[in-house]
Tab-separated table of C-alpha atoms in Angstrom:
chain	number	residue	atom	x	y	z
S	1287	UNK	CA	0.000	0.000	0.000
S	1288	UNK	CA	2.661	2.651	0.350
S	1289	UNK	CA	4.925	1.087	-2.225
S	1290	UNK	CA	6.603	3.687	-4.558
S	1291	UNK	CA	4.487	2.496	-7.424
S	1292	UNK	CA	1.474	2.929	-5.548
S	1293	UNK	CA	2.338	6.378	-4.034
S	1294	UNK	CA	3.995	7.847	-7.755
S	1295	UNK	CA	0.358	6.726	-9.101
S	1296	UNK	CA	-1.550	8.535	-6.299
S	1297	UNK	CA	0.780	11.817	-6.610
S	1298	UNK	CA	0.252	11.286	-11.044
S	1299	UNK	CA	-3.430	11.597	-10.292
S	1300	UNK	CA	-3.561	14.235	-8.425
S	1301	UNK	CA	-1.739	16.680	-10.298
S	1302	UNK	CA	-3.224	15.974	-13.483
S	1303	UNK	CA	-6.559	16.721	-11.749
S	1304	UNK	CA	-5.536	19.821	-10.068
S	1305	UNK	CA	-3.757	20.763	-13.659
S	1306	UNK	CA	-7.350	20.277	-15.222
S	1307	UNK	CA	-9.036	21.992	-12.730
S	1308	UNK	CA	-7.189	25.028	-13.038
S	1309	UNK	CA	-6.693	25.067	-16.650
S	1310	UNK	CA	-11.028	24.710	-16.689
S	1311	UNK	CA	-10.820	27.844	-13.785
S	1312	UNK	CA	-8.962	29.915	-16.546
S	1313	UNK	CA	-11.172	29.351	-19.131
S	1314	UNK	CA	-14.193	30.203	-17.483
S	1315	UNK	CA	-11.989	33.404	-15.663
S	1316	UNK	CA	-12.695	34.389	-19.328
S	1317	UNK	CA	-16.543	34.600	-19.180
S	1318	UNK	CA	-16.081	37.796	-16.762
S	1319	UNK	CA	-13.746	40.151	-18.735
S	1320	UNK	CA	-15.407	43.387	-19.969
S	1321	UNK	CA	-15.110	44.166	-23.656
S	1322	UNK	CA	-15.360	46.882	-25.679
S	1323	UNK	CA	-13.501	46.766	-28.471
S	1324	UNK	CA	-13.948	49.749	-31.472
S	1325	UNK	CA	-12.901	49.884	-35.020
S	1326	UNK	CA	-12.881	52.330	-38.038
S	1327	UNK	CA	-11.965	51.733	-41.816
S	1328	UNK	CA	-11.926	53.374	-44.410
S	1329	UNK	CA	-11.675	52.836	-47.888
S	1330	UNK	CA	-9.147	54.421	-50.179
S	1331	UNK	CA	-8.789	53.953	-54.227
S	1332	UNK	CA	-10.044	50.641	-55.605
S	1333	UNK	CA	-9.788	49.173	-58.909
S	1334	UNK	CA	-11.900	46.833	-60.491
S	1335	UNK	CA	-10.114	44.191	-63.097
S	1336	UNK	CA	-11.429	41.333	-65.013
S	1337	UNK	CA	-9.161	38.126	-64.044
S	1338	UNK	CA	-8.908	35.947	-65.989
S	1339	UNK	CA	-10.066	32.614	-64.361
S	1340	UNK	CA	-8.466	31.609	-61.326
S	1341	UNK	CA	-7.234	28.077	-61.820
S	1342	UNK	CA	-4.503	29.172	-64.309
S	1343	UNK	CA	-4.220	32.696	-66.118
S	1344	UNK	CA	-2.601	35.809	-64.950
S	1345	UNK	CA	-4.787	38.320	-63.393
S	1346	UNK	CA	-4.304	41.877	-65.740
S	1347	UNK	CA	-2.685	43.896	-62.905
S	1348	UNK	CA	-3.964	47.789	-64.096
S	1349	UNK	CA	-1.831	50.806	-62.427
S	1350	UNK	CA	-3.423	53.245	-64.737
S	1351	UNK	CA	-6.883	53.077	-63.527
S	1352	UNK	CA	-8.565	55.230	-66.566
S	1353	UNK	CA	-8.142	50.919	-68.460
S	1354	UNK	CA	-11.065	48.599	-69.517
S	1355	UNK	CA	-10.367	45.042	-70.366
S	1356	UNK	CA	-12.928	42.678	-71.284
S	1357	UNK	CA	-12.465	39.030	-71.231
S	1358	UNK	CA	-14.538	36.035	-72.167
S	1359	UNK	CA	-13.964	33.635	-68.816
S	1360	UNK	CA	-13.073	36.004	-66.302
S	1361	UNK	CA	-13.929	36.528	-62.705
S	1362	UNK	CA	-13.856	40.435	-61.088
S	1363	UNK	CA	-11.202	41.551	-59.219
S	1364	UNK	CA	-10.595	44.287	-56.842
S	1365	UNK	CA	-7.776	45.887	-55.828
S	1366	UNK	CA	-8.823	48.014	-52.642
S	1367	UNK	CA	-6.847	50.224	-49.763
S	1368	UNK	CA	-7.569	50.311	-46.532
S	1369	UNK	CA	-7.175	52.119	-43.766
S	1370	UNK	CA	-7.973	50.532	-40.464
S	1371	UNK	CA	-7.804	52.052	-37.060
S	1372	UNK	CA	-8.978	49.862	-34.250
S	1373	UNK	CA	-8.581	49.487	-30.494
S	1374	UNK	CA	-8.737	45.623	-29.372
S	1375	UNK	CA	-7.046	46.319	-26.250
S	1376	UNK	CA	-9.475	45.080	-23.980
S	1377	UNK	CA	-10.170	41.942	-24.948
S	1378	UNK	CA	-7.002	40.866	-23.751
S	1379	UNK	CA	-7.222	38.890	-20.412
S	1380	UNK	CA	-4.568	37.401	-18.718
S	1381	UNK	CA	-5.448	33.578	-20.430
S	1382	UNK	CA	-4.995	35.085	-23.627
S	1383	UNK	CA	-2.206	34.065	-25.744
S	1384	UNK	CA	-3.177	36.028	-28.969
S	1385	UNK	CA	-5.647	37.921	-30.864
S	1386	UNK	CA	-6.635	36.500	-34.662
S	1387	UNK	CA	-7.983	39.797	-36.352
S	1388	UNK	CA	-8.955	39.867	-39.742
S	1389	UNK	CA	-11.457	42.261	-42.526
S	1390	UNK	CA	-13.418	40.342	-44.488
S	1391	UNK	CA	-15.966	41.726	-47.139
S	1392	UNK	CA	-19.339	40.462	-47.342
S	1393	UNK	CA	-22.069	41.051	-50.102
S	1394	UNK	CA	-24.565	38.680	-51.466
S	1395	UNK	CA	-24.804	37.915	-55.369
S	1396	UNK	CA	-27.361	36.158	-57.597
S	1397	UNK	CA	-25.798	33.037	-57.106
S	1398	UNK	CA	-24.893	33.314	-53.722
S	1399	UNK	CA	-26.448	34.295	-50.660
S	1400	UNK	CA	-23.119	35.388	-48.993
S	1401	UNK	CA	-19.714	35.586	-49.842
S	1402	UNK	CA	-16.975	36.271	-47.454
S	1403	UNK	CA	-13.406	36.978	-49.078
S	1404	UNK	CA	-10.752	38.168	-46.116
S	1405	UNK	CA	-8.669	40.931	-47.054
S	1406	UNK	CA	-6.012	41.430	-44.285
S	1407	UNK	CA	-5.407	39.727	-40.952
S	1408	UNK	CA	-2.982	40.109	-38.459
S	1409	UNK	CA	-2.039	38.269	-35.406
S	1410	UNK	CA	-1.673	40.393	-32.274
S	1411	UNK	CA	0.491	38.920	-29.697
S	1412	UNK	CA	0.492	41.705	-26.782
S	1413	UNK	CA	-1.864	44.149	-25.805
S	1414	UNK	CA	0.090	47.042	-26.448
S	1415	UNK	CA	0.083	46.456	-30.359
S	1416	UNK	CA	-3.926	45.837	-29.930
S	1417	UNK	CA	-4.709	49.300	-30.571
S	1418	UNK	CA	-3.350	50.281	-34.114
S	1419	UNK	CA	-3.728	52.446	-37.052
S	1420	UNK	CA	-2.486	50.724	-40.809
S	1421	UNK	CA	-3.081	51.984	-44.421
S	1422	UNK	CA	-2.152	48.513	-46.571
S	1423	UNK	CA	-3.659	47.281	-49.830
S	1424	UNK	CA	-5.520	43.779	-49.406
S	1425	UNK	CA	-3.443	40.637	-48.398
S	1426	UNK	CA	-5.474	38.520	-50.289
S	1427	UNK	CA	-7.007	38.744	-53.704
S	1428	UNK	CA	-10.654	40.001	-53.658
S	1429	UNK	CA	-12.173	37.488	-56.143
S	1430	UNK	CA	-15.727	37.135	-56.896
S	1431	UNK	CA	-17.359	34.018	-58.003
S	1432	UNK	CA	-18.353	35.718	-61.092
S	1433	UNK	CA	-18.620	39.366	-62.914
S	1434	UNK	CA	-21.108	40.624	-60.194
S	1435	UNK	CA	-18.913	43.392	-58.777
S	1436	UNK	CA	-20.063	46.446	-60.789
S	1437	UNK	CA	-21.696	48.587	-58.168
S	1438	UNK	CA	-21.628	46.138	-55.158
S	1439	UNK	CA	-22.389	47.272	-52.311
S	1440	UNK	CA	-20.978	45.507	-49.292
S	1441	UNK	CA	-19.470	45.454	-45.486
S	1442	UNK	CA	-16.454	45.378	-44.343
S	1443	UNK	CA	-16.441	43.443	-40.922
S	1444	UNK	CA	-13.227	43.148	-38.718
S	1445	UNK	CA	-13.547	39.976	-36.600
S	1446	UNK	CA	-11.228	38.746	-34.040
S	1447	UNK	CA	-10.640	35.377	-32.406
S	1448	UNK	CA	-9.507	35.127	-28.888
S	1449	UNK	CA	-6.824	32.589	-28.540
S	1450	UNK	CA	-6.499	31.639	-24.931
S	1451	UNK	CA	-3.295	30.031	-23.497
S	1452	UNK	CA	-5.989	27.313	-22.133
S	1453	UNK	CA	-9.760	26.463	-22.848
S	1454	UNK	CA	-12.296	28.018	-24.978
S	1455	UNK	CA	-12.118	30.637	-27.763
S	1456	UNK	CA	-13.766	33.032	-28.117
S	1457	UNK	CA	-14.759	34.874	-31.430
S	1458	UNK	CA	-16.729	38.146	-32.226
S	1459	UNK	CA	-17.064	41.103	-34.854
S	1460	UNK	CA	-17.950	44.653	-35.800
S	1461	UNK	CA	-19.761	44.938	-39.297
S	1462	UNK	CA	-19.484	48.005	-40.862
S	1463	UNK	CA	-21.650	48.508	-44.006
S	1464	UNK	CA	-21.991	51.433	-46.622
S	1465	UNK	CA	-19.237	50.304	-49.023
S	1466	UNK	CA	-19.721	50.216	-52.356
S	1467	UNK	CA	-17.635	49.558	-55.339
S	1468	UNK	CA	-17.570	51.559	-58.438
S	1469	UNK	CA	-20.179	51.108	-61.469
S	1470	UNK	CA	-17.348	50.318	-64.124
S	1471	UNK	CA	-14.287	48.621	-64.593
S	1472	UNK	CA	-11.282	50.752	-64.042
M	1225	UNK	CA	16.856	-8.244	-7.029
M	1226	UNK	CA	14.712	-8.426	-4.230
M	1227	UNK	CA	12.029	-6.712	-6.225
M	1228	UNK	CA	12.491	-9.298	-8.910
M	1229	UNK	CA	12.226	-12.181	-7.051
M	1230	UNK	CA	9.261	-10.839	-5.306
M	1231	UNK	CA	7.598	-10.365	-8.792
M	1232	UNK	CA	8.271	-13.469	-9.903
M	1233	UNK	CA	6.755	-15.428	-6.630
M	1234	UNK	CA	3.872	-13.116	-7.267
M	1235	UNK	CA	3.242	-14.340	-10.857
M	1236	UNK	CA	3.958	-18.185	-9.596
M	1237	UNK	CA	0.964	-17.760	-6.862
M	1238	UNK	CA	-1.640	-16.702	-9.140
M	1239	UNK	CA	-4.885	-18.288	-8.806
M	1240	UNK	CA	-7.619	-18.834	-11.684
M	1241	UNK	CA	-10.182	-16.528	-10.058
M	1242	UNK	CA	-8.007	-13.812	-9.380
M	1243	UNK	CA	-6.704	-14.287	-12.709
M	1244	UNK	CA	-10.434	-14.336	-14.218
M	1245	UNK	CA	-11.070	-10.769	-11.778
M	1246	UNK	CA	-8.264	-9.041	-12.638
M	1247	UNK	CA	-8.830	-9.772	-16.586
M	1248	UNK	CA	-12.642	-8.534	-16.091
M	1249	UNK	CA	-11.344	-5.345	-14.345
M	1250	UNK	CA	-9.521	-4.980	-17.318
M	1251	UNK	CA	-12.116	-5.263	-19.635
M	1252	UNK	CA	-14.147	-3.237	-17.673
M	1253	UNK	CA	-11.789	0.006	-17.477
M	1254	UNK	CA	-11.216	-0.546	-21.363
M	1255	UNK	CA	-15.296	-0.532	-21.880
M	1256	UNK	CA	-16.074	2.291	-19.886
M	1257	UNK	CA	-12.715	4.529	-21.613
M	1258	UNK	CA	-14.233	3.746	-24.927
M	1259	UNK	CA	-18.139	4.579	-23.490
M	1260	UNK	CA	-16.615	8.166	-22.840
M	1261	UNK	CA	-15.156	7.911	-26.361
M	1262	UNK	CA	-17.947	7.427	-28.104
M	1263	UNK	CA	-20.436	9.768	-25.616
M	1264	UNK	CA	-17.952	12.688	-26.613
M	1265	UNK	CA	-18.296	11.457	-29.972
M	1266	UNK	CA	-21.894	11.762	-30.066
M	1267	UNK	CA	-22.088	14.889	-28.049
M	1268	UNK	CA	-19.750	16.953	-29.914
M	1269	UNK	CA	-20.887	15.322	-33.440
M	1270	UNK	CA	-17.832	15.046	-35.022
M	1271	UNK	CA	-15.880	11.926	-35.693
M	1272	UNK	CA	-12.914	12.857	-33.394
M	1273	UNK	CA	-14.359	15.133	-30.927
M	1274	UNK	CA	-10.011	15.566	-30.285
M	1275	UNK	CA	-6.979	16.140	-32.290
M	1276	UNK	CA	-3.667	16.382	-31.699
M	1277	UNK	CA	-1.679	19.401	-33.602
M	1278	UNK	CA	0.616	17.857	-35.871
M	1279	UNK	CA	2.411	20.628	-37.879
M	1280	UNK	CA	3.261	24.429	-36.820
M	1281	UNK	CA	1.074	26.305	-39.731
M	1282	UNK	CA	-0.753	27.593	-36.796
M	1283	UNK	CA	1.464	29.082	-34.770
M	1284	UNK	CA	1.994	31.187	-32.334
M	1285	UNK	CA	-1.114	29.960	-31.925
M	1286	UNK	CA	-1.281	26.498	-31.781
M	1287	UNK	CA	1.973	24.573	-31.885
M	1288	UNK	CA	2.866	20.959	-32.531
M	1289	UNK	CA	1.273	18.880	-29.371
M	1290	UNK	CA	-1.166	21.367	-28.594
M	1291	UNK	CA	-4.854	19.094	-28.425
M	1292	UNK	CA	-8.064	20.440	-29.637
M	1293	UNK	CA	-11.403	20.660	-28.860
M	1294	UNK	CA	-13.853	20.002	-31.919
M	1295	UNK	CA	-17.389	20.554	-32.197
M	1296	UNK	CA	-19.827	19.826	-35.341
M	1297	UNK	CA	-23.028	22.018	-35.894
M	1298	UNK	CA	-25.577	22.583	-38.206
M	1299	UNK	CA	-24.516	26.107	-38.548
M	1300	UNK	CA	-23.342	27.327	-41.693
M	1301	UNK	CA	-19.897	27.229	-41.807
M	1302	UNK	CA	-18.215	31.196	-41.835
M	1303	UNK	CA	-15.191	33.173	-42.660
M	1304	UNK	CA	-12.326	33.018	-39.789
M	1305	UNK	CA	-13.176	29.923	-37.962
M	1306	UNK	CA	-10.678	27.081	-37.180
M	1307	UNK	CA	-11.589	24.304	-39.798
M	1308	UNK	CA	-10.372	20.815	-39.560
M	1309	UNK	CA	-10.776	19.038	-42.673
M	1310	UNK	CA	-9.609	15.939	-44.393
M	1311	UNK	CA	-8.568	16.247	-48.584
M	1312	UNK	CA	-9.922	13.189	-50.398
M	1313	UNK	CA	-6.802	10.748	-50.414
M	1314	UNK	CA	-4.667	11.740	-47.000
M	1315	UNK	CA	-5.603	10.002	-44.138
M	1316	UNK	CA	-4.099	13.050	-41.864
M	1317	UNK	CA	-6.588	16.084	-41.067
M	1318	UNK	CA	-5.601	19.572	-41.369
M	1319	UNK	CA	-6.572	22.222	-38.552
M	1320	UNK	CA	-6.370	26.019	-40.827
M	1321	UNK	CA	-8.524	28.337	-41.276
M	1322	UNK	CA	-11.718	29.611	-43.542
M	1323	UNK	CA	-10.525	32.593	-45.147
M	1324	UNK	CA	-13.029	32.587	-48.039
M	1325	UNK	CA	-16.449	31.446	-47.755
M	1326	UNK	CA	-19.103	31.658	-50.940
M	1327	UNK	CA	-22.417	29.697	-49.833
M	1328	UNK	CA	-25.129	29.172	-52.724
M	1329	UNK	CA	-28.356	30.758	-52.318
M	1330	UNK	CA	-30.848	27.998	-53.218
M	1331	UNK	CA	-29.101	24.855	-51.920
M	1332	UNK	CA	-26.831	26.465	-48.624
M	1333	UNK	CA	-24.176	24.342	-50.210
M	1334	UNK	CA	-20.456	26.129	-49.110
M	1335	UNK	CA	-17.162	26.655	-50.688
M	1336	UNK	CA	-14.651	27.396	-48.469
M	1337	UNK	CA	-10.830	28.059	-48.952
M	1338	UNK	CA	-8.372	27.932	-45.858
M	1339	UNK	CA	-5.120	29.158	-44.923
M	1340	UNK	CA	-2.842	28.320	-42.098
M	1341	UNK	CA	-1.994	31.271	-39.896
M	1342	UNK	CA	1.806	30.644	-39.994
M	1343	UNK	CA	1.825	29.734	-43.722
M	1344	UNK	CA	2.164	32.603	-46.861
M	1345	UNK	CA	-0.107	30.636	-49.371
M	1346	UNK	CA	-3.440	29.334	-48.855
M	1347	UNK	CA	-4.527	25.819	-49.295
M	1348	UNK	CA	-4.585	25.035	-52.094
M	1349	UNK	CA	-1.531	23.006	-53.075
M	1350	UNK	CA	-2.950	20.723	-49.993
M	1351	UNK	CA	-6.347	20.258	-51.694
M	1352	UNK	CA	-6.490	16.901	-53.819
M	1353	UNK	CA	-5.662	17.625	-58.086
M	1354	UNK	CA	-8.236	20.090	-59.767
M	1355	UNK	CA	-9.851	20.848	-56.187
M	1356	UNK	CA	-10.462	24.759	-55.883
M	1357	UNK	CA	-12.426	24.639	-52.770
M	1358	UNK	CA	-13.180	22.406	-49.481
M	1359	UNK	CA	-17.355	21.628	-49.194
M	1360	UNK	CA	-19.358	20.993	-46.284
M	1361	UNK	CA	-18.753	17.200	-46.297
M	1362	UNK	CA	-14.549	18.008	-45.847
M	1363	UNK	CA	-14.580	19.563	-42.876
M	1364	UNK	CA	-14.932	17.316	-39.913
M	1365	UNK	CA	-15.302	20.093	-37.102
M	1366	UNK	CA	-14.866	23.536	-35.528
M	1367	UNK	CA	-12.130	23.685	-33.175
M	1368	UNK	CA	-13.828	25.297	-30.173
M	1369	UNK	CA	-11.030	24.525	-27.723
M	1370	UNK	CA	-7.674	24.212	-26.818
M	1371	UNK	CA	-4.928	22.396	-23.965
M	1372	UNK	CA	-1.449	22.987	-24.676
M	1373	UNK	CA	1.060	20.636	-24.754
M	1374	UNK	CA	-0.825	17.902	-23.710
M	1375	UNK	CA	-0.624	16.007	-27.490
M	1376	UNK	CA	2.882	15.483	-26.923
M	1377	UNK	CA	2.270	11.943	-25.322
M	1378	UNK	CA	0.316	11.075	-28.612
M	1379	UNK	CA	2.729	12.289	-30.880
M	1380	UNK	CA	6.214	10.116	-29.302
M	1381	UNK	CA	3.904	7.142	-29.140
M	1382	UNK	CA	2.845	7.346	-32.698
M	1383	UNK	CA	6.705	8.700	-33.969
M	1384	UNK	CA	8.170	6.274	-31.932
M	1385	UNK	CA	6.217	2.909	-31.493
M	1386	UNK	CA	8.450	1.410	-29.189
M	1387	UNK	CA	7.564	3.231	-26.259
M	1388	UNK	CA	3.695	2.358	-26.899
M	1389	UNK	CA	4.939	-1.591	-26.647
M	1390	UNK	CA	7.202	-0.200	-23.380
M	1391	UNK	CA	4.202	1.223	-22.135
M	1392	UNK	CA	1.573	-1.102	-22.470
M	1393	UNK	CA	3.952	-4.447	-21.225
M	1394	UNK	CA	4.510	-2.485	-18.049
M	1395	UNK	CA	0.910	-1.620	-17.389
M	1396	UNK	CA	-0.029	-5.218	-18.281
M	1397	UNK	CA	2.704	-6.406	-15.779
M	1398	UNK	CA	1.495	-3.781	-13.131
M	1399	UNK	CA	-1.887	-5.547	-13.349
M	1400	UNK	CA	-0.499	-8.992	-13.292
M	1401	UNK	CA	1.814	-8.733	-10.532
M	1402	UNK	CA	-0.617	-6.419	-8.577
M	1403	UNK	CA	-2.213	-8.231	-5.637
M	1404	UNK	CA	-5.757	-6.977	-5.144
């Protein structure tokens, strides 16, 4: 009964318990944190281009934006710049290992009811770099399923995940609509 | 030595009932680990309600041996959430997430293209030949949850198969030599 084996299995037991326990305390520490996070963006130039379609061609890259191009299998492309000022500083708690923020635009076509294509995201490690102010042009090609861009209106929504350093993430977003894309391809 | 000797007198005196107790105990703890199993399974409605983290394209948030908590809704699936999907013809899921989402208006069917945090290129050189974007019936769960660390024991028995024989000989001489 008080063998080593026994007693090493006893101690084993109880400190993987107590580990759970407090790693489950942590998470749910998170339920209590007060959060009000704010965000702005606004949208600079933006050109519209017909790509050609995605699987293969070479998307026509316009820096003069008085250019039409029309081609036969193409879906619409735009070229946008942003400028995003946001404060996510208090959704930091002291479980949190990072926050996931990325701007996605949203707008519904014909075909489909939504479409989300992310623009920019950024991971935030601290809480000091959690409130921020950056003019970039979009990370990732803004491709529609289709020519239905002309005149679009849509959102732009930041959303962030909470990544905590145990336990459950959380997730949440501002939408911010009034956006709309020009009538003609530039 | 003493210990030894002591283990094998132990195995010597065994009796058939004991034997037959101990083996039921055994069968019982093995039934009742794989009634949780399947519970979680059925709770959390995916197919592995856990998964280890096998590669870094997640970091700094998750690394390799970090486990995760999946979950499988009805909800339509939505830009930014932690995937985990399996491409038609490897075995081995991949935990990345939805950067694009286009769902159809008439039939709520989804295409969705991921990206790994830590990676520069999305996923499509992962996806199987011709494949432009994951559906509904790819992705296997949400990851809702996370422990750090904790995958590690998974991943040096499964790298390293020797230590899973190691491992389970002991335990099976533990409840051999054991004397209740």
């Amino acid at each position: 009964m008080h063998s080593f084996g026994y007693r090493a299995n006893a101690l084993l037991t109880f400190a993987v318990t107590i580990l759970a326990f407090i790693c489950a305390i942590a998470s749910f520490s998170d339920n209590f944190s007060k959060q009000t996070p704010s965000a702005q963006i606004q949208l600079f130039r933006s050109l519209i281009l017909l790509d050609s379609d995605v699987c293969g061609g070479k998307p026509v890259k316009i820096l003069n934006i008085n250019w039409f191009q029309k081609q036969p299998h193409g879906n619409d492309e735009v070229s946008l710049t942003l400028n995003i000022t946001a404060d996510l500083q208090s959704l930091y708690t002291w479980n949190t290992k990072q926050v996931f923020a990325f701007v996605a635009a949203e707008y519904e076509t014909s075909k489909n009811s939504l479409n989300q294509v992310s623009l920019w995201d950024a991971i935030i490690p601290e809480k000091e770099h959690a409130k921020f102010w950056i003019q970039i042009s979009n990370k990732y090609r803004f491709i529609d399923q289709g020519h239905n861009l002309r005149g679009k209106d849509f959102n732009l929504t930041l959303h962030w995940h909470v990544m905590p350093k145990t336990g459950k993430m959380f997730a949440d977003k501002i939408v911010m609509s009034g956006y709309r894309l020009p009538d003609a391809y530039r | 030595m003493g210990y030894i000797g002591e283990t094998v007198d132990s195995i010597k005196s065994i009796k058939i009932r004991q034997l037959l107790t101990q083996a039921v105990t055994l069968g019982m703890i093995v039934t009742s680990a794989l009634i949780i199993w399947k519970a979680l399974m059925c709770v959390t409605g995916t197919e592995s309600p856990v998964v280890v983290v096998l590669s870094g394209s997640m970091e700094p948030g998750f690394k390799r041996g970090d486990i995760l908590f999946l979950h499988m809704t009805k909800e339509p699936i939505r830009a930014g959430e932690i995937v985990v999907f399996s491409v038609d013809g490897r075995e081995i899921p991949i935990v990345h997430r939805a950067i694009k989402v286009h769902e159809r208006k008439n039939t709520k069917e989804v295409d969705v293209l991921t990206k790994g945090d830590n990676n520069d290129i999305d996923d499509i050189g992962l996806y199987a030949e011709g494949q432009m974007w994951l559906h509904r019936h790819h992705i296997m769960g949400r990851a809702v949850g996370f422990l750090p660390y904790v995958g590690w024991v998974t991943i040096i028995m499964t790298e390293k198969p020797i230590i899973k024989y190691i491992l389970i000989g002991a335990l099976g001489l533990l409840v051999i030599t054991s004397k209740d």
